[in-house]
Every structure is written in structure tokens, then in C-alpha cells.
């Protein structure tokens, strides 16, 4: 009888336990992931920082992930330091073409630009680099031109949100097709306190709101120095009924006035989750939040960050994990 009870309760807890993060097998070492499914065959493509934008593929969000190579093996045509490294990819499908945005920069520098490459299949060897989108920052600019994210408004116009640290997150209208900017940048998120550390924005539309996800806090270098507790990377959200904002958090605080509602913060063996993106995936059962994080049982080095993902639950219109 006791045995049966133990068996039943362990079965029940297995069923009830939702893995957080979801499982990952194969190549799960990643920084600033960007994920999309190829329309033609459902293959998951994951792009990430470094290795001239690393491409990995899998048949499922949980893997097994296999590294395929670099999107831009010769680097970017943008003539800036960092053009053979390439950071923070963003991936979108526009018509029949996949658009890959990437950042050219170096650590601690505002000499940065957001570039774009296109492909119809996303396979290694098929990417055409178009160079700069026109989003560029210089020493002393109001922002740092990195971490681009393309979003389509319900009215059919393209926008890109971008930026970090120096004045935080901005949004600019894009041309159609979205190879270049088509207007001026406006600020959509700013943290007035501390290091103003807000970056890695990602806008997701779920009727009737636009959700602005962003990473706050110290992203990197945890193996040499860790920020005070709570100031490590974490994922926040603000919402708006219009793509241009204003974006507000759950308490009604504007995202340009230090607002932001936590979606995912350090927990259990997960430390400093961020560099996130969101995409709708019918196979995985809804909107997926994916990100990188430190698995404290593995190590705190930047090269040790892991790929995490969760299906988003929605509570009163707010995303929950
Ligand atoms: C804004 O910065 C302060 C100081 O670093 C931090 O305590 C606060 O959590 C930040 N706000 C958000 C929304 O992350």
C-alpha cells in the first residue's frame, strides 16, 4: 500500500513538474540566441553571438542541436572593429526571404552598427551580406547600435528596436523590404538608476498588445566579478497598445521611467537569464521565450552559457513562466 502510494505520488510529480528551463540536448552552449522555424520543413534554426554568427539546427526546440557553421564566414562588410566577430543576431521571415540582423561592435565601445544579411533557406553558405542598415552609433551617441530586433506592426509597417546601456532602448521605422532605416529613432525604454543597464529588446505582438521584452542588469563576466544579488541579468517586460509605445509595466510605470515587470530572474541553478527572444511555435504549444543563462552546476564563464526556453503562460494578459 505504501509502495503504491509512493509510486503514484512520484508519477504525479513527474507529470506536474514543468521543466524550467525546458530540456536541451546536443550543442546547448550559446550566447544571445535567435530562433525561428524554417517554413519549408519545420527545422529549428538557432543563430547566436560569435563565430561570425553561429548557426545550429534541430528537429525540436529541445534538440538535439547540431552546429552547422557560420552565417557570414568572411565577416561583415561594415568597416568597423568587431566585423569578424558579430553579436546578437535577430531572425525574421519577410515574404519568402529570411532577414538576419547582427551587431558589429567591441566590448565597451559605442563605435557600433547593425548589419543585415538575407537568405531564402538559412543554410550555411546561402547568406548574402548587405552591410549596414544605417543604424550606427559613435562615441558620445545617445545609444549603442547593437541588439536589433525587427517587428511588424498590425498596420503592416516594419520597425526595429535596438540598443543598450548608453541611453538604453530605441525604435526606428524600417523600409520595406527592411534592409535600411526609414525615419528617426525614438527612445522606448530607459532605466534612470544605476548603470542604466537595459538591452536586448524583443517586441512580440499578441492581440491586443505589443510586448517589449528586454534584459536588465549585468550580462557578463560573472566568473571574474559578480554583481550584487538581483543586479545580474534578468528578463523584464512592458506592454503597449501601439507599436511605438508608450510601454508600461504591470504597475503602470513607463518603461522610459525605469519601469519593467520581471518575467524570468535567477532561480534554482539558473543564474542571470537574458539575451532573450520570443516566437510563436505551434509545435511547442504557443509562444516560446528563449534565452541564455548560467547553469550554476556547470560554470559562470561567458563561454559556458546555456540555451534555455520555456512556453509562456499568459495571466491577465501578462506573460508568466
Ligand atoms: C533599474 O536599475 C536599478 C539599479 O540598477 C535596478 O535596481 C532596477 O531593478 C532596474 N529596473 C529594472 C526594471 O530592471
mmCIF file of C-alpha atoms and ligand atoms in Angstrom:
data_model
loop_
_atom_site.group_PDB
_atom_site.id
_atom_site.type_symbol
_atom_site.label_atom_id
_atom_site.label_comp_id
_atom_site.label_asym_id
_atom_site.label_seq_id
_atom_site.Cartn_x
_atom_site.Cartn_y
_atom_site.Cartn_z
ATOM 1 C CA UNK A 1 0.000 0.000 0.000
ATOM 2 C CA UNK A 2 2.744 2.418 0.988
ATOM 3 C CA UNK A 3 4.708 1.342 -2.066
ATOM 4 C CA UNK A 4 1.720 2.037 -4.290
ATOM 5 C CA UNK A 5 1.296 5.482 -2.723
ATOM 6 C CA UNK A 6 4.971 6.348 -3.259
ATOM 7 C CA UNK A 7 4.773 5.112 -6.827
ATOM 8 C CA UNK A 8 1.627 7.128 -7.536
ATOM 9 C CA UNK A 9 2.908 10.318 -5.959
ATOM 10 C CA UNK A 10 6.209 10.098 -7.816
ATOM 11 C CA UNK A 11 4.335 9.552 -11.087
ATOM 12 C CA UNK A 12 2.109 12.522 -10.301
ATOM 13 C CA UNK A 13 5.016 14.845 -9.501
ATOM 14 C CA UNK A 14 6.726 13.784 -12.753
ATOM 15 C CA UNK A 15 3.600 14.740 -14.675
ATOM 16 C CA UNK A 16 3.130 18.015 -12.778
ATOM 17 C CA UNK A 17 6.740 19.153 -12.810
ATOM 18 C CA UNK A 18 7.209 21.569 -15.710
ATOM 19 C CA UNK A 19 10.883 21.682 -16.527
ATOM 20 C CA UNK A 20 12.245 25.214 -16.139
ATOM 21 C CA UNK A 21 14.085 25.716 -18.360
ATOM 22 C CA UNK A 22 12.922 23.165 -20.942
ATOM 23 C CA UNK A 23 15.306 20.383 -21.907
ATOM 24 C CA UNK A 24 18.271 20.928 -24.223
ATOM 25 C CA UNK A 25 20.413 18.215 -25.812
ATOM 26 C CA UNK A 26 23.309 18.381 -28.268
ATOM 27 C CA UNK A 27 25.038 21.754 -28.668
ATOM 28 C CA UNK A 28 23.471 23.835 -25.864
ATOM 29 C CA UNK A 29 26.334 26.281 -25.293
ATOM 30 C CA UNK A 30 25.064 29.607 -26.581
ATOM 31 C CA UNK A 31 25.076 33.411 -26.176
ATOM 32 C CA UNK A 32 22.260 35.739 -27.373
ATOM 33 C CA UNK A 33 20.250 33.115 -29.263
ATOM 34 C CA UNK A 34 17.731 33.911 -32.041
ATOM 35 C CA UNK A 35 15.415 31.073 -33.061
ATOM 36 C CA UNK A 36 12.984 30.535 -35.952
ATOM 37 C CA UNK A 37 11.494 27.527 -37.723
ATOM 38 C CA UNK A 38 12.053 27.086 -41.436
ATOM 39 C CA UNK A 39 8.665 27.158 -43.128
ATOM 40 C CA UNK A 40 9.540 24.544 -45.771
ATOM 41 C CA UNK A 41 10.412 21.645 -43.407
ATOM 42 C CA UNK A 42 9.856 22.815 -39.816
ATOM 43 C CA UNK A 43 13.584 22.672 -38.939
ATOM 44 C CA UNK A 44 14.547 24.868 -35.985
ATOM 45 C CA UNK A 45 17.378 27.303 -36.757
ATOM 46 C CA UNK A 46 19.293 28.903 -33.891
ATOM 47 C CA UNK A 47 21.655 31.833 -34.516
ATOM 48 C CA UNK A 48 23.991 33.131 -31.798
ATOM 49 C CA UNK A 49 26.780 35.555 -30.904
ATOM 50 C CA UNK A 50 30.324 34.813 -32.052
ATOM 51 C CA UNK A 51 31.831 32.538 -34.706
ATOM 52 C CA UNK A 52 30.617 35.143 -37.284
ATOM 53 C CA UNK A 53 27.080 34.301 -36.196
ATOM 54 C CA UNK A 54 26.935 30.621 -35.413
ATOM 55 C CA UNK A 55 24.121 28.572 -36.964
ATOM 56 C CA UNK A 56 22.763 25.442 -35.251
ATOM 57 C CA UNK A 57 19.757 23.359 -36.275
ATOM 58 C CA UNK A 58 17.445 20.852 -34.594
ATOM 59 C CA UNK A 59 14.246 18.953 -35.273
ATOM 60 C CA UNK A 60 12.814 20.115 -31.936
ATOM 61 C CA UNK A 61 13.271 23.151 -29.663
ATOM 62 C CA UNK A 62 14.780 20.747 -27.079
ATOM 63 C CA UNK A 63 17.348 19.445 -29.579
ATOM 64 C CA UNK A 64 19.456 17.637 -30.361
ATOM 65 C CA UNK A 65 21.118 20.870 -31.587
ATOM 66 C CA UNK A 66 23.862 20.469 -34.208
ATOM 67 C CA UNK A 67 26.280 23.272 -35.124
ATOM 68 C CA UNK A 68 26.259 23.853 -38.900
ATOM 69 C CA UNK A 69 28.801 26.699 -39.222
ATOM 70 C CA UNK A 70 28.876 30.492 -39.650
ATOM 71 C CA UNK A 71 26.271 32.670 -41.356
ATOM 72 C CA UNK A 72 28.943 35.137 -42.545
ATOM 73 C CA UNK A 73 32.222 33.158 -42.734
ATOM 74 C CA UNK A 74 34.092 36.184 -44.150
ATOM 75 C CA UNK A 75 32.674 38.546 -41.521
ATOM 76 C CA UNK A 76 30.659 41.680 -42.238
ATOM 77 C CA UNK A 77 31.388 44.257 -44.941
ATOM 78 C CA UNK A 78 30.823 47.003 -42.320
ATOM 79 C CA UNK A 79 34.228 48.652 -41.814
ATOM 80 C CA UNK A 80 34.312 48.671 -38.003
ATOM 81 C CA UNK A 81 36.283 46.829 -35.325
ATOM 82 C CA UNK A 82 34.400 43.639 -34.462
ATOM 83 C CA UNK A 83 33.385 42.864 -38.055
ATOM 84 C CA UNK A 84 34.888 39.393 -37.862
ATOM 85 C CA UNK A 85 33.169 38.544 -34.569
ATOM 86 C CA UNK A 86 29.486 39.651 -34.868
ATOM 87 C CA UNK A 87 27.000 39.708 -31.995
ATOM 88 C CA UNK A 88 23.372 39.420 -31.040
ATOM 89 C CA UNK A 89 21.622 38.046 -34.135
ATOM 90 C CA UNK A 90 17.920 38.554 -34.857
ATOM 91 C CA UNK A 91 15.999 36.467 -37.392
ATOM 92 C CA UNK A 92 12.718 37.200 -39.236
ATOM 93 C CA UNK A 93 10.928 35.997 -42.346
ATOM 94 C CA UNK A 94 9.680 38.711 -44.680
ATOM 95 C CA UNK A 95 7.829 37.346 -47.706
ATOM 96 C CA UNK A 96 9.944 34.401 -48.908
ATOM 97 C CA UNK A 97 13.203 35.783 -47.512
ATOM 98 C CA UNK A 98 14.861 35.348 -44.116
ATOM 99 C CA UNK A 99 16.458 38.500 -42.681
ATOM 100 C CA UNK A 100 19.360 38.092 -40.272
ATOM 101 C CA UNK A 101 20.353 41.225 -38.348
ATOM 102 C CA UNK A 102 23.676 41.314 -36.488
ATOM 103 C CA UNK A 103 25.741 43.794 -34.458
ATOM 104 C CA UNK A 104 29.276 44.934 -35.212
ATOM 105 C CA UNK A 105 30.930 46.306 -32.076
ATOM 106 C CA UNK A 106 33.593 45.613 -29.472
ATOM 107 C CA UNK A 107 33.168 45.332 -25.711
ATOM 108 C CA UNK A 108 32.845 48.735 -24.002
ATOM 109 C CA UNK A 109 32.784 50.696 -27.296
ATOM 110 C CA UNK A 110 29.984 52.778 -28.806
ATOM 111 C CA UNK A 111 31.512 52.522 -32.292
ATOM 112 C CA UNK A 112 28.805 50.096 -33.378
ATOM 113 C CA UNK A 113 26.454 49.308 -36.252
ATOM 114 C CA UNK A 114 23.613 46.921 -37.051
ATOM 115 C CA UNK A 115 24.037 44.981 -40.283
ATOM 116 C CA UNK A 116 21.731 42.704 -42.268
ATOM 117 C CA UNK A 117 22.103 39.552 -44.365
ATOM 118 C CA UNK A 118 19.465 37.612 -46.313
ATOM 119 C CA UNK A 119 18.852 34.032 -47.423
ATOM 120 C CA UNK A 120 15.895 32.050 -48.748
ATOM 121 C CA UNK A 121 16.860 28.818 -46.889
ATOM 122 C CA UNK A 122 19.051 29.916 -43.918
ATOM 123 C CA UNK A 123 21.556 27.130 -44.700
ATOM 124 C CA UNK A 124 25.292 27.762 -44.254
ATOM 125 C CA UNK A 125 26.725 29.181 -47.500
ATOM 126 C CA UNK A 126 23.478 30.827 -48.649
ATOM 127 C CA UNK A 127 23.717 34.178 -46.825
ATOM 128 C CA UNK A 128 24.191 37.469 -48.704
ATOM 129 C CA UNK A 129 25.570 40.313 -46.598
ATOM 130 C CA UNK A 130 24.025 43.728 -47.269
ATOM 131 C CA UNK A 131 26.191 45.606 -44.738
ATOM 132 C CA UNK A 132 24.785 48.367 -42.542
ATOM 133 C CA UNK A 133 21.064 49.039 -42.030
ATOM 134 C CA UNK A 134 22.038 52.649 -41.300
ATOM 135 C CA UNK A 135 21.704 52.110 -37.552
ATOM 136 C CA UNK A 136 25.092 53.334 -36.327
ATOM 137 C CA UNK A 137 26.424 54.846 -33.108
ATOM 138 C CA UNK A 138 29.601 56.755 -32.283
ATOM 139 C CA UNK A 139 31.426 57.644 -29.086
ATOM 140 C CA UNK A 140 29.041 60.038 -27.342
ATOM 141 C CA UNK A 141 25.849 58.964 -29.198
ATOM 142 C CA UNK A 142 22.629 58.705 -27.192
ATOM 143 C CA UNK A 143 22.639 54.919 -27.716
ATOM 144 C CA UNK A 144 24.750 51.951 -28.676
ATOM 145 C CA UNK A 145 23.745 50.485 -32.076
ATOM 146 C CA UNK A 146 23.539 46.813 -31.126
ATOM 147 C CA UNK A 147 20.858 44.180 -30.386
ATOM 148 C CA UNK A 148 18.475 44.891 -33.291
ATOM 149 C CA UNK A 149 15.042 43.238 -33.376
ATOM 150 C CA UNK A 150 12.672 43.554 -36.340
ATOM 151 C CA UNK A 151 8.935 43.735 -35.680
ATOM 152 C CA UNK A 152 5.942 44.088 -37.999
ATOM 153 C CA UNK A 153 3.108 46.336 -36.855
ATOM 154 C CA UNK A 154 -0.523 45.288 -37.259
ATOM 155 C CA UNK A 155 -0.738 48.105 -39.828
ATOM 156 C CA UNK A 156 1.946 46.335 -41.919
ATOM 157 C CA UNK A 157 4.945 48.578 -41.198
ATOM 158 C CA UNK A 158 8.377 47.388 -40.090
ATOM 159 C CA UNK A 159 10.232 48.766 -37.081
ATOM 160 C CA UNK A 160 13.482 47.884 -35.418
ATOM 161 C CA UNK A 161 14.126 48.184 -31.715
ATOM 162 C CA UNK A 162 17.771 48.226 -30.704
ATOM 163 C CA UNK A 163 20.333 49.436 -28.232
ATOM 164 C CA UNK A 164 21.780 49.151 -24.783
ATOM 165 C CA UNK A 165 23.478 50.829 -21.876
ATOM 166 C CA UNK A 166 24.129 54.216 -23.474
ATOM 167 C CA UNK A 167 20.621 55.725 -23.239
ATOM 168 C CA UNK A 168 19.040 52.314 -23.488
ATOM 169 C CA UNK A 169 16.440 51.065 -25.999
ATOM 170 C CA UNK A 170 15.341 52.905 -29.144
ATOM 171 C CA UNK A 171 12.992 52.155 -32.035
ATOM 172 C CA UNK A 172 13.304 53.229 -35.677
ATOM 173 C CA UNK A 173 10.942 52.761 -38.663
ATOM 174 C CA UNK A 174 12.342 50.449 -41.367
ATOM 175 C CA UNK A 175 11.845 50.472 -45.130
ATOM 176 C CA UNK A 176 10.009 47.623 -46.868
ATOM 177 C CA UNK A 177 11.874 45.379 -47.595
ATOM 178 C CA UNK A 178 13.581 46.053 -44.235
ATOM 179 C CA UNK A 179 17.191 46.494 -45.366
ATOM 180 C CA UNK A 180 17.538 50.115 -44.220
ATOM 181 C CA UNK A 181 16.003 52.596 -41.798
ATOM 182 C CA UNK A 182 13.201 54.921 -42.931
ATOM 183 C CA UNK A 183 12.942 57.535 -40.185
ATOM 184 C CA UNK A 184 14.344 58.742 -36.909
ATOM 185 C CA UNK A 185 14.864 56.835 -33.666
ATOM 186 C CA UNK A 186 12.773 57.332 -30.532
ATOM 187 C CA UNK A 187 13.515 56.033 -27.056
ATOM 188 C CA UNK A 188 11.153 53.301 -25.802
ATOM 189 C CA UNK A 189 12.934 52.111 -22.635
ATOM 190 C CA UNK A 190 15.280 53.706 -20.142
ATOM 191 C CA UNK A 191 16.374 52.925 -16.593
ATOM 192 C CA UNK A 192 17.261 56.173 -14.823
ATOM 193 C CA UNK A 193 19.124 54.483 -11.953
ATOM 194 C CA UNK A 194 22.389 52.651 -11.588
ATOM 195 C CA UNK A 195 24.260 51.717 -14.753
ATOM 196 C CA UNK A 196 21.113 52.199 -16.960
ATOM 197 C CA UNK A 197 21.771 48.611 -17.968
ATOM 198 C CA UNK A 198 18.893 47.757 -20.315
ATOM 199 C CA UNK A 199 19.400 45.929 -23.608
ATOM 200 C CA UNK A 200 18.477 43.027 -25.873
ATOM 201 C CA UNK A 201 14.946 44.184 -26.643
ATOM 202 C CA UNK A 202 12.435 41.963 -28.392
ATOM 203 C CA UNK A 203 8.895 43.001 -29.310
ATOM 204 C CA UNK A 204 6.191 40.341 -29.602
ATOM 205 C CA UNK A 205 2.620 41.028 -30.670
ATOM 206 C CA UNK A 206 -0.227 39.152 -29.004
ATOM 207 C CA UNK A 207 -3.587 40.774 -29.538
ATOM 208 C CA UNK A 208 -4.310 43.384 -28.356
ATOM 209 C CA UNK A 209 -0.820 44.248 -27.018
ATOM 210 C CA UNK A 210 2.766 44.684 -28.118
ATOM 211 C CA UNK A 211 5.067 43.151 -25.502
ATOM 212 C CA UNK A 212 8.505 44.707 -25.116
ATOM 213 C CA UNK A 213 10.795 42.106 -23.551
ATOM 214 C CA UNK A 214 14.248 43.326 -22.525
ATOM 215 C CA UNK A 215 17.257 42.259 -20.467
ATOM 216 C CA UNK A 216 18.271 44.335 -17.444
ATOM 217 C CA UNK A 217 21.407 44.267 -15.326
ATOM 218 C CA UNK A 218 24.961 42.973 -15.737
ATOM 219 C CA UNK A 219 25.195 40.445 -18.559
ATOM 220 C CA UNK A 220 28.676 39.104 -18.484
ATOM 221 C CA UNK A 221 31.969 38.360 -16.811
ATOM 222 C CA UNK A 222 30.416 36.557 -13.822
ATOM 223 C CA UNK A 223 33.445 34.304 -13.441
ATOM 224 C CA UNK A 224 35.698 37.293 -12.628
ATOM 225 C CA UNK A 225 33.195 39.502 -10.781
ATOM 226 C CA UNK A 226 29.536 39.047 -9.931
ATOM 227 C CA UNK A 227 27.144 41.992 -9.355
ATOM 228 C CA UNK A 228 25.261 42.364 -6.074
ATOM 229 C CA UNK A 229 22.340 39.950 -5.804
ATOM 230 C CA UNK A 230 19.438 40.950 -8.066
ATOM 231 C CA UNK A 231 21.619 43.084 -10.351
ATOM 232 C CA UNK A 232 22.603 40.192 -12.587
ATOM 233 C CA UNK A 233 20.882 39.728 -15.979
ATOM 234 C CA UNK A 234 17.110 39.219 -15.875
ATOM 235 C CA UNK A 235 14.205 39.451 -18.300
ATOM 236 C CA UNK A 236 11.599 42.205 -17.931
ATOM 237 C CA UNK A 237 8.504 43.167 -19.915
ATOM 238 C CA UNK A 238 6.408 46.279 -20.627
ATOM 239 C CA UNK A 239 3.279 46.418 -22.797
ATOM 240 C CA UNK A 240 1.692 48.911 -25.194
ATOM 241 C CA UNK A 241 -1.401 49.047 -27.389
ATOM 242 C CA UNK A 242 0.636 50.740 -30.144
ATOM 243 C CA UNK A 243 3.950 49.611 -31.567
ATOM 244 C CA UNK A 244 5.638 52.947 -30.830
ATOM 245 C CA UNK A 245 4.666 52.927 -27.161
ATOM 246 C CA UNK A 246 4.441 54.196 -24.565
ATOM 247 C CA UNK A 247 5.277 50.871 -22.978
ATOM 248 C CA UNK A 248 4.192 50.395 -19.353
ATOM 249 C CA UNK A 249 4.840 47.755 -16.721
ATOM 250 C CA UNK A 250 2.282 45.969 -14.551
ATOM 251 C CA UNK A 251 2.317 48.807 -12.004
ATOM 252 C CA UNK A 252 1.649 51.398 -14.701
ATOM 253 C CA UNK A 253 5.236 52.702 -14.624
ATOM 254 C CA UNK A 254 6.532 53.801 -18.012
ATOM 255 C CA UNK A 255 9.377 51.758 -19.479
ATOM 256 C CA UNK A 256 11.133 55.068 -20.226
ATOM 257 C CA UNK A 257 10.942 55.915 -16.494
ATOM 258 C CA UNK A 258 12.703 52.829 -15.098
ATOM 259 C CA UNK A 259 9.641 50.543 -15.426
ATOM 260 C CA UNK A 260 9.722 46.821 -16.147
ATOM 261 C CA UNK A 261 7.890 43.756 -14.781
ATOM 262 C CA UNK A 262 10.097 40.705 -14.166
ATOM 263 C CA UNK A 263 9.349 37.691 -16.378
ATOM 264 C CA UNK A 264 12.348 35.485 -15.617
ATOM 265 C CA UNK A 265 15.049 36.014 -12.980
ATOM 266 C CA UNK A 266 17.685 33.806 -11.335
ATOM 267 C CA UNK A 267 16.182 30.712 -9.708
ATOM 268 C CA UNK A 268 17.360 27.235 -8.646
ATOM 269 C CA UNK A 269 20.501 26.508 -10.717
ATOM 270 C CA UNK A 270 19.600 29.215 -13.278
ATOM 271 C CA UNK A 271 21.597 32.475 -12.886
ATOM 272 C CA UNK A 272 21.405 35.668 -14.975
ATOM 273 C CA UNK A 273 18.927 34.676 -17.726
ATOM 274 C CA UNK A 274 18.768 37.158 -20.657
ATOM 275 C CA UNK A 275 19.637 37.823 -24.305
ATOM 276 C CA UNK A 276 16.117 36.566 -24.956
ATOM 277 C CA UNK A 277 13.697 36.343 -27.840
ATOM 278 C CA UNK A 278 10.082 35.247 -28.267
ATOM 279 C CA UNK A 279 8.468 33.407 -31.157
ATOM 280 C CA UNK A 280 5.166 31.651 -31.757
ATOM 281 C CA UNK A 281 5.636 27.908 -32.264
ATOM 282 C CA UNK A 282 2.584 25.740 -32.884
ATOM 283 C CA UNK A 283 4.653 22.553 -32.375
ATOM 284 C CA UNK A 284 5.835 23.549 -28.902
ATOM 285 C CA UNK A 285 2.357 24.782 -27.980
ATOM 286 C CA UNK A 286 2.410 28.571 -28.003
ATOM 287 C CA UNK A 287 4.790 31.482 -27.616
ATOM 288 C CA UNK A 288 8.281 30.419 -26.599
ATOM 289 C CA UNK A 289 10.648 32.553 -24.542
ATOM 290 C CA UNK A 290 14.242 31.528 -25.265
ATOM 291 C CA UNK A 291 17.382 32.954 -23.692
ATOM 292 C CA UNK A 292 20.844 32.134 -22.402
ATOM 293 C CA UNK A 293 21.652 31.576 -18.732
ATOM 294 C CA UNK A 294 24.388 30.389 -16.410
ATOM 295 C CA UNK A 295 23.819 26.874 -15.114
ATOM 296 C CA UNK A 296 25.473 27.203 -11.694
ATOM 297 C CA UNK A 297 26.251 23.462 -11.726
ATOM 298 C CA UNK A 298 28.339 23.988 -14.913
ATOM 299 C CA UNK A 299 30.117 27.353 -14.551
ATOM 300 C CA UNK A 300 29.841 31.160 -14.679
ATOM 301 C CA UNK A 301 32.086 31.840 -17.692
ATOM 302 C CA UNK A 302 30.647 33.703 -20.704
ATOM 303 C CA UNK A 303 31.626 30.745 -22.861
ATOM 304 C CA UNK A 304 29.661 28.377 -20.618
ATOM 305 C CA UNK A 305 26.214 29.952 -21.025
ATOM 306 C CA UNK A 306 23.388 27.570 -21.819
ATOM 307 C CA UNK A 307 20.371 27.662 -24.104
ATOM 308 C CA UNK A 308 17.113 27.939 -22.131
ATOM 309 C CA UNK A 309 13.496 28.055 -23.244
ATOM 310 C CA UNK A 310 10.006 27.989 -21.743
ATOM 311 C CA UNK A 311 6.494 28.050 -23.150
ATOM 312 C CA UNK A 312 4.967 31.344 -21.980
ATOM 313 C CA UNK A 313 1.780 31.221 -19.913
ATOM 314 C CA UNK A 314 -0.477 34.282 -20.002
ATOM 315 C CA UNK A 315 -2.161 35.560 -16.865
ATOM 316 C CA UNK A 316 -4.477 38.525 -17.259
ATOM 317 C CA UNK A 317 -2.569 39.433 -20.420
ATOM 318 C CA UNK A 318 0.853 39.268 -18.698
ATOM 319 C CA UNK A 319 3.481 36.689 -19.653
ATOM 320 C CA UNK A 320 4.370 34.206 -16.908
ATOM 321 C CA UNK A 321 6.913 31.403 -16.722
HETATM 322 C C1 LIG B 1 16.840 49.846 -12.859
HETATM 323 O O1 LIG B 1 18.149 49.924 -12.287
HETATM 324 C C2 LIG B 1 18.184 49.698 -10.896
HETATM 325 C C3 LIG B 1 19.630 49.916 -10.440
HETATM 326 O O2 LIG B 1 20.496 49.041 -11.129
HETATM 327 C C4 LIG B 1 17.657 48.309 -10.560
HETATM 328 O O3 LIG B 1 17.648 48.102 -9.164
HETATM 329 C C5 LIG B 1 16.245 48.142 -11.133
HETATM 330 O O4 LIG B 1 15.801 46.816 -10.925
HETATM 331 C C6 LIG B 1 16.251 48.459 -12.613
HETATM 332 N N1 LIG B 1 14.923 48.372 -13.161
HETATM 333 C C7 LIG B 1 14.542 47.336 -13.918
HETATM 334 C C8 LIG B 1 13.146 47.389 -14.462
HETATM 335 O O5 LIG B 1 15.264 46.390 -14.174
#
